[in-house]
C-alpha cells in the first residue's frame, strides 16, 4: 500500500422519503438563504421539486431557483449563478439533480470566492474556501454527491476540465433511490457505465492493495448485477438502492485506498470527445472509450487485467471480458462505438488534440498523441 | 436496503512515517494543550513515543503524559484523566495506543462535560459535546480510530459497557502499519479475530444489501489472508498495511451500510466474560464466543451462513466453515475455548447474568438467559 489520507466529511442521508429532511439539514448548518440549482425541469414531473420546496419552506430556508443546468454543465451558466448569489446575498447552494448539477454547484461554490471561476480549472487560482453545497441526488452515476471533484465545460474554449479541493465536499447529500424509478432507461445505463469506469480508473493500478482490489471487485460486480436487474424491472427498489450506494462508494475515496492517483486517461479522452460534442453524456463517452483503452493498454501488464476478467466478468481471457463488457453495455442501451454517436474517423485528430490540451494523460501508461489516436480508432 | 445515514468525518492519515504529522494536525484544529494518553509503555520501546513527542514539540503543542491505560480500560483511570485535564486546563486528548487507549480517550472526552462520566454508559446523561480526540494507532483491531464508539469497564460494578455519539469521532487518526511490526504474535491474532467479528456482527443480518454483502466478504477474506501472511512473516509490510486498512473499514460505517443495526450478541457475551475476567483481551473473548454463536443460531436462517461458508471460507457447509474458522484462530494463536482461559462450567451462570445486565442481546436472534448459557456451554 502506498501512503494515503482518507477524509470525507459528507453527511450522506440514504433512503426512501429522505428528501423531506433537507430543510432541517441546511438549517443545522446555519445557512438560511440558498440558490436552488436544477436542470431541465424533470424534478417538476417526478415530485422531487415539490418535496424539496416543501421541506425548505417548513424549515424557513429562503431560496431562489435557477434551472437550466446542461448535461455537460457550462461555465457560462455557472457565471450567471454566481451573479445571482451576489445580487441576492445568498449563503449556499442546493443542487437538485444528477452529477452535472452537483458539479456545477461545486464550481459555483468555489468560483464565488475567485477573481474568475475558470481560473481554478486552469490552475491559476487556488481554492481556499467555497460556499456550502447541499445536494439532492436524482441520478446515481458520478459519485459527485460524496466527493470533492467537479467537471465543467468552457464552451467558448471547448475545454471540459476538472477541479478538486477538500473545500468542495457537499455538507449534506440526500440519496433517495426511489425517485430514480422514473429515469429513462438510457440514463440508468449511462450511470452504470460511469460508475464502473470510476472503479476501473483505479483498479488496474492496484497491486499491493489486496483489500482495495477485493473491495473494488465487489463494487464492480454489484454495479453490473444491479443494472442488469434494473434493465428487467426499472421499479426494482433493491436493485436501484444497491446501485445507488455502489455508485457513491465507487468514487468517494474507498475505491482508491492505498493509491496516490488514479489513471484517468479514459476520462481525459471522454472529456476530449464531449468537449467537442456536448450532446454526448459523460457515461456514453466512457462506455465507448473504456473498452478500447483496455484493449490498447492491457498487454503491458496482463495479469491485473486477467484477474479483472475472472473476478468481475467470470471470463478466462482479457479479450473475452472486454467483449462481454461491450455486449453488456450494448444490451443496457449504452453506446460502444463513436459511430453510434455520429463521430467519424475524420474527427479523431481534433478529439486527440483536445484531449492533449492538459498534457499527456494516463498513469498505467502515459498516452502520447499516437496512443490517443489509436484508442479512438479502436473505439470507432 | 434499509434507510441509513453515512457520516464519518475522521481524517485518517495512513502510512509509513506519518506519525511525524500529528503535531501539525493538532495545531490545525486549533488545539494547543493535550493530554497524551497511553498504556503500558510499549510505545517507549518501539520508537512511537519519541516520534510523537518530537512532532508535538516541533508544532509547539504542550502536553501532559498519562500512561497506564489497561487492555480493558477502566472508569477509574478515565476519572483520573479527567481530573488531570481540569487541573491543567488541557484542550484535547491524544491517544497513543490500541483500541483500549482510544476508547478510554473517547470516554474521557465525553465524560469531561458530564456530571458523572459513567452516566452516559448507563444512558442517564446524553453526550452533547466532547473534547477533541486525536489518535496514533499502535494495534489494528477495534476500528476505534475511525468510529464514534467506546467501551469502558466499571470495575467496581463489574460492567463492561459502551457509548456512541457523533461527537466522539476522532478529529485525526494516524495509522502507520510499520510500527505494528514489533507486536507480539498473540496481539496480531487477537486483532484479526476482533476485526473479523465486527464484520460478522453485521453480515448475517444483511439480505437485500447485495453491495454490502459483497464488500463485507471482501473485507473478511482480506483480514484472513493478511493475518495468515503475518503469521508467516511478521515483517511483511504489505500484509500489515492491508490488515490495518481492512480492520479500520470493518467498523467505520461501511460494513453496515443499509442496515439499521448490527447484532452485537457475541460482543455482549464477550463483555460479560471480560467484565468478570479483565485479563482476557477483547479479541480473545470474541474468538471464543463467535464460533459458538454461529453454531447456535445458524439453523434459523442457514442460507446466509451458507453463503458466508462458501464466499469467505470456501466451504460447502456451515459446520465445516465454523471448524475452519476455529482451526484458523487456533493456528494464529487465538483461544477458541473458555477452558483455555481457565474458565470452567461453574462460572457460566455468573457470566450469563453479567451479559444480561443490559437486557436481552441480539437482533438476528434475541438471546434469552437459556440461549446465552447454551452458547457459553458450546464455547467451553
XYZ file of C-alpha atoms in Angstrom:
760
model
C 0.000 0.000 0.000
C 1.139 3.482 -0.721
C 0.576 6.142 1.909
C -2.773 7.887 1.634
C -5.206 10.102 3.510
C -8.861 9.214 3.766
C -11.040 12.193 4.561
C -14.675 12.506 3.567
C -16.879 14.593 5.859
C -20.064 14.402 3.731
C -23.184 13.528 5.700
C -24.943 11.179 3.295
C -28.594 10.501 4.077
C -29.803 7.488 2.145
C -33.275 6.093 1.618
C -36.941 6.457 0.869
C -38.638 9.670 1.907
C -35.418 11.373 2.955
C -35.754 14.493 0.779
C -38.075 15.869 3.441
C -35.086 16.331 5.750
C -33.132 18.749 3.505
C -34.560 21.936 5.029
C -33.594 20.969 8.572
C -30.143 19.824 7.471
C -29.438 23.164 5.776
C -30.711 24.992 8.829
C -28.455 22.902 11.119
C -25.524 24.172 9.054
C -26.573 27.730 9.886
C -27.398 28.538 6.289
C -30.629 30.451 5.719
C -30.682 31.523 2.080
C -29.758 29.241 -0.815
C -29.650 29.120 -4.577
C -31.703 26.117 -5.659
C -29.981 24.815 -8.772
C -31.501 22.301 -11.153
C -31.513 21.124 -14.745
C -34.175 20.744 -17.393
C -37.151 20.521 -15.089
C -37.622 16.734 -14.750
C -37.767 17.346 -10.994
C -41.094 19.094 -11.560
C -42.539 15.893 -13.034
C -41.368 13.288 -10.505
C -42.352 15.058 -7.288
C -38.795 15.957 -6.254
C -39.330 19.687 -6.768
C -42.393 19.707 -4.550
C -40.778 17.640 -1.788
C -37.720 19.897 -1.814
C -39.593 23.177 -1.791
C -41.940 21.996 0.967
C -39.009 20.961 3.135
C -37.222 24.290 2.584
C -40.373 26.253 3.447
C -41.064 24.219 6.574
C -37.532 24.867 7.815
C -37.777 28.559 6.947
C -34.996 28.419 4.347
C -35.294 31.169 1.748
C -34.386 30.129 -1.787
C -34.069 31.464 -5.286
C -34.496 28.998 -8.124
C -32.117 28.693 -11.027
C -32.817 25.940 -13.577
C -31.231 25.129 -16.909
C -28.085 23.214 -15.901
C -26.917 21.311 -19.006
C -25.939 17.588 -19.065
C -22.407 18.903 -19.643
C -22.657 21.915 -17.292
C -21.220 25.145 -18.656
C -19.018 27.914 -17.362
C -21.455 30.477 -18.735
C -24.328 29.112 -16.647
C -22.107 28.920 -13.568
C -21.107 32.561 -14.028
C -24.766 33.573 -14.187
C -25.430 31.628 -10.971
C -22.595 33.411 -9.170
C -24.140 36.732 -10.210
C -27.499 35.666 -8.774
C -25.881 34.633 -5.497
C -24.119 38.005 -5.222
C -27.207 40.038 -6.112
C -29.390 38.187 -3.623
C -26.862 37.762 -0.806
C -27.328 34.006 -0.757
C -25.265 31.873 1.610
C -25.141 28.470 -0.052
C -26.222 26.275 -2.934
C -28.688 23.410 -3.034
C -28.144 21.238 -6.119
C -31.176 19.141 -7.032
C -30.144 16.861 -9.877
C -27.506 14.476 -11.128
C -23.738 14.780 -11.272
C -23.903 17.663 -13.753
C -25.950 19.773 -11.404
C -23.771 18.918 -8.390
C -20.578 19.598 -10.346
C -21.882 22.983 -11.413
C -22.865 23.737 -7.804
C -19.304 22.990 -6.660
C -17.881 25.120 -9.470
C -20.119 27.977 -8.388
C -19.228 27.451 -4.712
C -15.522 27.757 -5.485
C -15.917 30.410 -8.191
C -17.803 32.723 -5.844
C -14.540 33.440 -3.998
C -12.278 33.649 -7.061
C -11.452 36.532 -9.366
C -12.530 34.308 -12.260
C -14.366 30.995 -11.767
C -12.465 29.361 -14.639
C -9.058 30.198 -13.203
C -9.172 27.273 -10.745
C -9.729 24.869 -13.640
C -6.678 26.287 -15.372
C -4.673 26.081 -12.140
C -4.159 29.843 -11.948
C -6.047 30.329 -8.659
C -6.200 28.003 -5.647
C -9.483 27.080 -3.996
C -9.042 28.085 -0.361
C -12.705 28.452 0.505
C -16.109 27.744 -1.004
C -19.785 28.340 -0.313
C -21.536 25.426 1.438
C -23.072 22.958 -1.020
C -26.056 20.698 -0.284
C -27.336 18.120 -2.731
C -30.383 16.033 -3.545
C -29.228 13.381 -5.994
C -31.628 12.416 -8.786
C -29.333 10.242 -10.948
C -26.763 7.879 -9.459
C -23.656 7.815 -11.622
C -20.835 10.248 -10.978
C -20.422 9.915 -7.205
C -20.241 13.723 -7.040
C -22.659 13.630 -4.069
C -19.842 12.272 -1.885
C -16.612 13.596 -3.317
C -14.728 16.840 -3.761
C -14.371 16.937 -7.549
C -16.220 18.848 -10.262
C -16.087 18.920 -14.041
C -17.193 21.960 -16.043
C -17.258 22.830 -19.737
C -15.897 26.099 -21.049
C -17.897 26.137 -24.288
C -16.129 29.112 -25.766
C -12.718 27.454 -25.466
C -14.088 23.916 -25.935
C -12.486 22.715 -22.720
C -14.108 20.168 -20.378
C -11.831 20.320 -17.343
C -11.961 19.487 -13.646
C -11.219 20.843 -10.178
C -10.819 19.175 -6.786
C -10.493 20.584 -3.270
C -11.391 19.456 0.270
C -13.491 22.624 0.377
C -15.811 21.155 -2.249
C -17.245 18.214 -0.304
C -21.019 18.723 -0.034
C -22.081 19.336 3.568
C -25.121 17.065 3.251
C -26.256 14.859 0.372
C -29.586 13.100 0.151
C -29.862 9.955 -1.957
C -33.416 8.655 -2.280
C -33.198 5.744 -4.739
C -36.978 5.647 -5.154
C -37.082 8.912 -7.093
C -34.809 7.341 -9.720
C -37.512 4.817 -10.726
C -38.783 7.178 -13.397
C -35.379 7.684 -15.058
C -35.198 6.923 -18.773
C -33.567 3.516 -19.298
C -30.721 5.203 -21.172
C -29.737 7.274 -18.126
C -29.663 4.210 -15.897
C -27.376 2.501 -18.432
C -25.075 5.523 -18.653
C -24.956 5.697 -14.882
C -23.835 2.076 -14.756
C -21.068 2.625 -17.311
C -19.943 5.776 -15.499
C -19.773 4.196 -12.032
C -17.992 1.125 -13.371
C -15.450 3.382 -15.088
C -14.659 5.179 -11.845
C -13.635 1.944 -10.182
C -11.653 0.864 -13.253
C -9.690 4.130 -13.284
C -8.121 2.899 -10.018
C -8.379 -0.886 -10.175
C -5.784 -1.559 -12.873
C -3.164 0.442 -10.959
C -3.634 -1.591 -7.781
C -1.172 -4.282 -6.910
C -0.079 -4.426 -3.294
C -3.531 -3.281 -2.102
C -5.311 -6.639 -1.846
C -8.071 -5.199 0.354
C -8.820 -2.465 -2.193
C -8.669 -4.931 -5.100
C -11.240 -7.104 -3.321
C -13.475 -4.152 -2.418
C -13.290 -2.798 -5.968
C -14.249 -6.171 -7.422
C -17.192 -6.250 -5.006
C -18.313 -2.795 -6.169
C -17.928 -3.665 -9.869
C -19.883 -6.919 -9.553
C -22.644 -5.117 -7.640
C -22.892 -2.371 -10.247
C -23.247 -4.907 -13.053
C -25.804 -7.096 -11.277
C -27.934 -4.136 -10.146
C -28.060 -2.560 -13.594
C -28.930 -5.964 -15.084
C -31.859 -6.199 -12.664
C -32.974 -2.633 -13.432
C -32.977 -3.377 -17.133
C -35.512 -6.131 -16.404
C -37.557 -4.112 -13.923
C -36.969 -0.415 -13.506
C -39.145 -0.403 -10.389
C -36.947 -2.897 -8.502
C -36.183 -0.784 -5.429
C -33.499 -3.059 -4.028
C -31.548 -3.026 -7.296
C -31.954 0.752 -7.523
C -30.752 1.200 -3.932
C -27.838 -1.194 -4.324
C -26.701 0.583 -7.479
C -27.106 3.987 -5.834
C -24.821 3.081 -2.928
C -22.367 1.229 -5.185
C -22.024 4.263 -7.452
C -21.485 6.532 -4.435
C -18.661 4.428 -2.997
C -17.179 3.915 -6.463
C -15.739 7.429 -6.166
C -15.707 8.547 -2.536
C -12.110 7.635 -1.649
C -12.708 3.976 -0.841
C -12.016 2.506 -4.273
C -8.561 4.115 -4.379
C -7.389 3.463 -0.793
C -3.657 2.870 -0.911
C -3.039 4.565 -4.252
C -1.555 8.025 -4.801
C -3.587 8.608 -8.001
C -5.908 7.013 -10.493
C -5.239 6.587 -14.188
C -7.920 8.895 -15.640
C -6.767 8.524 -19.265
C -10.168 7.199 -20.360
C -11.815 10.150 -18.639
C -9.427 12.552 -20.349
C -10.301 11.086 -23.752
C -14.018 11.189 -22.906
C -13.645 14.855 -21.941
C -11.991 15.396 -25.316
C -14.980 13.818 -27.027
C -17.705 15.663 -25.147
C -15.864 18.988 -25.196
C -16.314 18.730 -28.977
C -19.749 17.084 -28.719
C -21.579 18.437 -25.651
C -24.636 16.382 -26.649
C -22.770 13.214 -25.638
C -23.349 12.316 -21.971
C -20.346 11.530 -19.800
C -21.413 7.896 -19.271
C -21.885 7.432 -23.019
C -18.394 8.668 -23.756
C -16.958 6.316 -21.143
C -18.821 3.246 -22.381
C -17.290 3.964 -25.798
C -13.733 4.718 -24.649
C -13.022 2.341 -21.761
C -13.199 -0.974 -23.654
C -10.878 0.497 -26.288
C -8.423 1.718 -23.628
C -8.307 -1.761 -22.052
C -7.745 -3.414 -25.430
C -4.917 -0.989 -26.145
C -3.015 -0.965 -22.836
C -3.677 -4.366 -21.261
C -0.737 -6.044 -22.991
C 1.530 -4.030 -20.726
C 0.512 -5.906 -17.587
C -1.912 -8.659 -18.472
C -2.042 -10.289 -15.022
C -4.085 -7.474 -13.479
C -6.499 -7.445 -16.425
C -6.786 -11.215 -16.275
C -7.748 -11.030 -12.596
C -10.397 -8.471 -13.570
C -11.626 -10.743 -16.368
C -12.009 -13.641 -13.941
C -13.274 -11.952 -10.800
C -15.575 -9.385 -12.366
C -16.700 -10.957 -15.650
C -16.112 -14.639 -14.953
C -14.104 -14.874 -18.191
C -10.866 -16.752 -18.861
C -9.297 -14.170 -21.154
C -8.995 -10.404 -21.328
C -10.405 -10.282 -24.854
C -13.461 -12.238 -23.798
C -14.003 -9.964 -20.790
C -13.804 -6.831 -22.943
C -16.262 -8.377 -25.371
C -18.593 -9.339 -22.515
C -18.422 -5.811 -21.119
C -19.202 -4.298 -24.536
C -22.125 -6.672 -25.013
C -23.377 -5.756 -21.569
C -23.153 -2.006 -22.278
C -24.888 -2.571 -25.614
C -27.661 -4.651 -24.006
C -28.203 -1.918 -21.432
C -28.524 0.577 -24.287
C -25.233 2.419 -23.812
C -23.171 3.183 -26.938
C -19.973 1.207 -27.566
C -18.686 2.990 -30.681
C -18.077 6.562 -31.790
C -20.049 5.895 -34.974
C -23.216 5.305 -32.944
C -22.929 8.893 -31.799
C -22.252 10.142 -35.331
C -18.498 10.641 -34.939
C -16.370 9.563 -37.891
C -12.656 8.937 -38.444
C -12.267 12.488 -39.721
C -12.828 13.920 -36.245
C -10.292 11.784 -34.427
C -7.379 14.186 -34.861
C -9.356 17.090 -33.378
C -10.547 14.988 -30.416
C -6.987 13.823 -29.729
C -5.825 17.423 -29.920
C -8.440 18.464 -27.376
C -7.596 15.522 -25.089
C -3.944 16.549 -25.005
C -4.609 20.185 -24.085
C -3.880 19.383 -20.423
C -0.816 17.269 -21.161
C -0.294 13.544 -21.709
C -2.987 11.566 -19.882
C -2.576 8.251 -18.065
C -0.567 6.707 -15.252
C -0.827 2.988 -16.041
C 0.521 4.005 -19.429
C 1.203 7.604 -20.328
C -0.550 8.182 -23.630
C 1.113 10.118 -26.419
C -0.819 11.613 -29.311
C -0.356 8.432 -31.311
C -1.742 6.317 -28.455
C -4.816 8.513 -28.001
C -5.396 8.350 -31.743
C -5.079 4.569 -31.770
C -7.518 4.209 -28.866
C -10.009 6.458 -30.627
C -9.606 4.346 -33.774
C -10.312 1.199 -31.751
C -13.423 2.964 -30.444
C -14.702 3.930 -33.884
C -31.695 -1.678 1.686
C -32.976 -0.030 4.786
C -32.567 3.719 5.126
C -29.294 4.788 6.701
C -27.016 7.769 7.231
C -23.327 7.566 6.469
C -21.314 10.193 8.262
C -17.670 9.805 9.233
C -15.616 12.992 9.385
C -12.386 11.399 10.683
C -9.269 12.476 8.809
C -7.354 9.209 8.612
C -3.688 9.537 7.668
C -2.302 6.177 6.651
C 1.239 5.038 6.004
C 4.907 4.874 6.841
C 6.420 7.817 8.660
C 3.111 9.565 9.204
C 3.343 9.936 12.997
C 5.539 12.969 12.368
C 2.478 14.882 11.173
C 0.466 14.648 14.415
C 1.706 17.937 15.892
C 0.723 19.965 12.838
C -2.651 18.233 12.612
C -3.466 19.064 16.238
C -2.347 22.622 15.659
C -4.553 22.902 12.562
C -7.508 22.026 14.781
C -6.638 24.997 16.966
C -5.778 22.819 19.947
C -2.609 23.789 21.837
C -2.545 21.707 25.028
C -3.307 17.980 25.133
C -3.316 15.024 27.471
C -1.105 12.355 25.940
C -2.687 9.069 26.924
C -1.004 5.694 26.584
C -0.864 2.190 28.007
C 1.871 0.051 29.481
C 4.776 1.817 27.888
C 5.433 -0.344 24.793
C 5.470 2.919 22.846
C 8.726 3.762 24.615
C 10.351 0.649 23.159
C 9.243 0.831 19.529
C 10.080 4.475 18.811
C 6.459 5.680 18.740
C 6.832 7.717 21.929
C 9.838 9.561 20.577
C 8.276 10.249 17.165
C 5.120 11.555 18.836
C 6.831 13.777 21.357
C 9.156 15.223 18.717
C 6.235 16.067 16.473
C 4.311 17.726 19.317
C 7.348 19.789 20.333
C 8.071 20.885 16.776
C 4.495 22.099 16.376
C 4.568 23.839 19.758
C 1.858 21.630 21.269
C 2.086 21.436 25.069
C 1.303 18.040 26.533
C 0.997 16.210 29.809
C 1.604 12.476 29.783
C -0.696 9.956 31.372
C 0.166 6.265 30.943
C -1.295 3.140 32.456
C -4.362 2.519 30.270
C -5.376 -1.138 30.799
C -6.176 -3.643 27.987
C -9.761 -3.374 29.282
C -9.686 0.360 30.065
C -11.255 1.340 33.379
C -13.611 4.022 34.611
C -11.260 4.747 37.496
C -8.363 5.572 35.168
C -10.646 7.711 32.987
C -11.807 9.654 36.036
C -8.194 10.364 36.990
C -7.504 11.575 33.434
C -10.457 13.975 33.570
C -9.046 15.401 36.788
C -5.677 15.964 35.135
C -7.307 17.717 32.184
C -9.225 20.022 34.538
C -6.231 20.811 36.731
C -4.020 21.621 33.760
C -6.567 23.368 31.541
C -5.942 20.984 28.663
C -7.954 21.322 25.461
C -7.897 17.854 23.949
C -6.633 14.284 24.165
C -4.033 12.468 22.109
C -4.416 8.698 22.448
C -1.272 6.783 21.502
C -2.139 3.100 21.584
C -4.646 0.477 20.519
C -8.412 0.398 20.754
C -8.329 0.368 24.559
C -6.427 3.617 24.689
C -8.621 5.257 22.050
C -11.798 4.058 23.751
C -10.646 5.499 27.063
C -9.773 8.776 25.323
C -13.320 8.998 23.932
C -14.781 8.178 27.346
C -12.686 10.951 28.877
C -13.642 13.367 26.078
C -17.343 12.801 26.720
C -17.024 12.466 30.500
C -15.295 15.837 30.790
C -18.620 17.557 30.071
C -20.815 15.250 32.160
C -21.741 15.315 35.840
C -20.510 11.726 36.031
C -18.517 10.061 33.223
C -20.280 6.724 33.793
C -23.756 8.193 33.432
C -23.559 8.185 29.620
C -22.813 4.450 29.653
C -25.901 3.900 31.790
C -27.961 6.135 29.496
C -28.656 8.685 32.234
C -26.860 11.593 30.522
C -26.672 12.392 26.814
C -23.375 13.213 25.106
C -23.930 16.609 23.502
C -20.303 17.677 23.327
C -16.841 16.233 23.833
C -13.215 17.322 23.908
C -11.380 16.849 20.597
C -9.669 13.457 20.337
C -6.597 12.692 18.207
C -5.154 9.214 17.844
C -1.992 7.392 16.856
C -2.970 3.766 16.400
C -0.469 1.138 17.530
C -2.608 -2.025 17.213
C -5.105 -2.535 14.390
C -8.161 -4.371 15.671
C -11.115 -2.442 17.046
C -11.604 0.191 14.349
C -11.943 2.772 17.135
C -9.590 5.084 15.205
C -12.385 5.731 12.700
C -15.650 5.348 14.550
C -17.669 7.028 17.261
C -17.941 4.180 19.786
C -16.125 3.446 23.040
C -16.195 0.590 25.547
C -15.188 1.093 29.170
C -15.093 -1.154 32.231
C -16.570 -0.110 35.549
C -14.526 -2.462 37.708
C -16.389 -1.757 40.912
C -19.722 -2.752 39.380
C -18.178 -5.340 37.000
C -19.779 -3.718 33.970
C -18.084 -3.501 30.561
C -20.428 -1.214 28.661
C -20.347 1.085 25.619
C -21.229 4.566 24.388
C -21.630 6.046 20.923
C -22.075 9.619 19.703
C -21.199 11.623 16.585
C -19.238 13.853 18.977
C -16.799 11.008 19.604
C -15.280 10.661 16.145
C -11.540 11.371 16.434
C -10.588 14.554 14.595
C -7.445 12.989 13.134
C -6.148 9.417 13.343
C -2.728 8.275 12.219
C -2.269 4.651 11.186
C 1.347 3.742 10.484
C 1.313 -0.029 9.852
C 5.095 -0.233 10.117
C 5.102 0.409 13.864
C 2.970 -2.717 14.330
C 5.802 -4.973 13.114
C 7.021 -5.439 16.671
C 3.638 -6.529 18.064
C 3.569 -9.864 19.869
C 2.105 -12.541 17.585
C -0.790 -13.019 20.018
C -1.928 -9.400 19.603
C -1.898 -9.678 15.823
C -4.057 -12.820 16.115
C -6.490 -11.142 18.520
C -6.705 -8.161 16.208
C -7.644 -10.457 13.331
C -10.390 -12.168 15.347
C -11.693 -8.809 16.555
C -11.860 -7.197 13.101
C -13.468 -10.288 11.594
C -16.076 -10.255 14.370
C -17.013 -6.656 13.606
C -17.927 -7.532 10.051
C -19.792 -10.658 11.166
C -21.902 -8.664 13.644
C -23.472 -7.062 10.563
C -23.034 -9.608 7.794
C -25.537 -12.205 8.971
C -28.285 -9.587 9.189
C -27.789 -8.468 5.603
C -30.161 -9.656 2.951
C -31.311 -7.056 0.457
C -27.937 -5.246 0.630
C -26.020 -7.136 -2.067
C -23.369 -4.404 -2.329
C -22.698 -4.531 1.418
C -22.663 -8.346 1.429
C -20.044 -8.275 -1.328
C -17.959 -5.577 0.373
C -18.130 -7.420 3.709
C -16.992 -10.666 2.099
C -14.103 -8.735 0.534
C -13.107 -7.335 3.946
C -13.368 -10.727 5.673
C -11.281 -12.504 3.022
C -8.653 -9.755 3.230
C -8.470 -9.945 7.002
C -7.932 -13.706 6.902
C -5.325 -13.651 4.141
C -3.352 -10.782 5.699
C -3.233 -12.385 9.148
C -2.174 -15.674 7.539
C 0.703 -13.852 5.867
C 1.681 -12.066 9.090
C 1.796 -15.378 10.924
C 4.425 -16.485 8.414
C 6.321 -13.201 8.390
C 5.570 -10.512 10.930
C 7.672 -8.027 8.945
C 5.534 -8.307 5.787
C 4.628 -4.635 5.387
C 2.013 -5.163 2.689
C 0.135 -7.718 4.788
C 0.379 -5.426 7.828
C -0.928 -2.464 5.815
C -3.721 -4.455 4.181
C -4.863 -5.752 7.541
C -4.663 -2.274 9.086
C -6.954 -0.752 6.468
C -9.288 -3.787 6.465
C -9.722 -3.561 10.241
C -10.416 0.175 10.003
C -13.172 -0.221 7.406
C -14.564 -3.264 9.230
C -16.173 -0.828 11.679
C -16.332 2.653 10.188
C -19.893 2.573 8.837
C -19.152 0.844 5.537
C -19.693 -2.751 6.624
C -23.225 -1.960 7.841
C -24.435 0.299 5.004
C -28.154 -0.363 4.548
C -28.761 -1.833 7.997
C -30.395 -0.088 10.944
C -28.320 -2.040 13.500
C -25.872 -4.860 13.939
C -26.439 -7.983 16.005
C -23.822 -7.477 18.768
C -24.888 -10.539 20.801
C -21.401 -12.060 20.572
C -19.935 -8.766 21.737
C -22.395 -8.630 24.638
C -21.383 -12.133 25.737
C -17.709 -11.243 25.345
C -18.252 -8.163 27.502
C -19.868 -10.454 30.078
C -16.761 -12.642 30.036
C -14.172 -9.894 30.278
C -16.163 -7.870 32.806
C -15.620 -10.899 35.088
C -12.113 -11.595 33.733
C -10.426 -8.309 32.822
C -7.254 -10.250 31.959
C -8.998 -11.602 28.845
C -8.459 -9.373 25.813
C -11.470 -8.364 23.722
C -10.235 -10.254 20.638
C -9.668 -13.370 22.724
C -13.195 -13.319 24.075
C -14.570 -12.907 20.557
C -12.533 -15.752 19.046
C -14.019 -17.954 21.778
C -17.634 -16.768 21.533
C -18.299 -16.124 17.838
C -17.928 -19.699 16.538
C -20.272 -20.884 19.312
C -22.822 -18.174 18.473
C -22.815 -19.229 14.806
C -23.227 -22.893 15.700
C -26.151 -21.988 17.959
C -28.129 -19.542 15.789
C -27.332 -20.505 12.198
C -30.153 -23.049 12.000
C -32.562 -20.128 11.990
C -31.528 -18.903 8.562
C -28.963 -21.259 7.085
C -28.824 -19.665 3.609
C -26.945 -16.581 4.824
C -24.465 -18.687 6.799
C -24.018 -21.000 3.839
C -23.150 -18.033 1.623
C -20.590 -16.982 4.251
C -19.207 -20.544 4.359
C -18.749 -20.549 0.582
C -17.628 -16.999 -0.139
C -15.409 -16.440 2.881
C -14.143 -19.903 3.826
C -14.581 -21.782 0.556
C -16.510 -24.490 2.434
C -19.645 -26.353 1.377
C -21.275 -26.500 4.785
C -21.743 -24.221 7.759
C -20.266 -26.767 10.166
C -17.155 -27.090 8.070
C -16.771 -23.316 7.863
C -17.065 -22.919 11.631
C -14.499 -25.658 12.097
C -12.196 -23.993 9.561
C -12.538 -20.664 11.333
C -11.767 -22.234 14.721
C -8.733 -24.014 13.277
C -7.609 -20.738 11.782
C -7.972 -18.865 15.089
C -6.137 -21.691 16.853
C -3.320 -21.692 14.294
C -2.952 -17.954 14.724
C -2.683 -18.472 18.482
C -6.074 -17.080 19.493
C -8.094 -19.052 22.048
C -11.186 -20.968 20.888
C -12.491 -22.225 24.220
C -13.239 -20.797 27.653
C -11.180 -23.570 29.253
C -8.032 -22.271 27.544
C -8.513 -19.092 29.549
C -9.169 -21.001 32.759
C -12.942 -20.555 32.807
C -14.955 -23.619 33.852
C -18.629 -24.605 33.646
C -19.154 -23.308 37.176
C -18.733 -19.709 36.025
C -21.198 -19.796 33.145
C -24.206 -18.725 35.210
C -22.417 -15.619 36.500
C -21.180 -14.667 33.009
C -24.695 -15.065 31.607
C -26.027 -12.938 34.461
C -23.497 -10.206 33.649
C -24.269 -10.411 29.912
C -27.961 -9.854 30.560
C -27.494 -6.752 32.748
C -28.259 -4.524 29.749
C -31.205 -6.601 28.543
C -31.527 -9.449 26.062
C -28.791 -9.211 23.424
C -29.098 -10.000 19.725
C -31.080 -8.937 16.677
C -30.630 -11.925 14.362
C -31.955 -13.907 17.293
C -32.783 -12.299 20.601
C -30.987 -14.353 23.221
C -32.690 -15.313 26.471
C -30.768 -16.464 29.540
C -31.039 -20.063 28.373
C -29.611 -19.174 24.943
C -26.663 -17.271 26.399
C -25.990 -20.202 28.717
C -26.128 -22.671 25.828
C -23.737 -20.585 23.731
C -21.301 -20.358 26.646
C -21.548 -24.161 27.066
C -20.739 -24.601 23.369
C -17.748 -22.317 23.946
C -16.442 -24.259 26.939
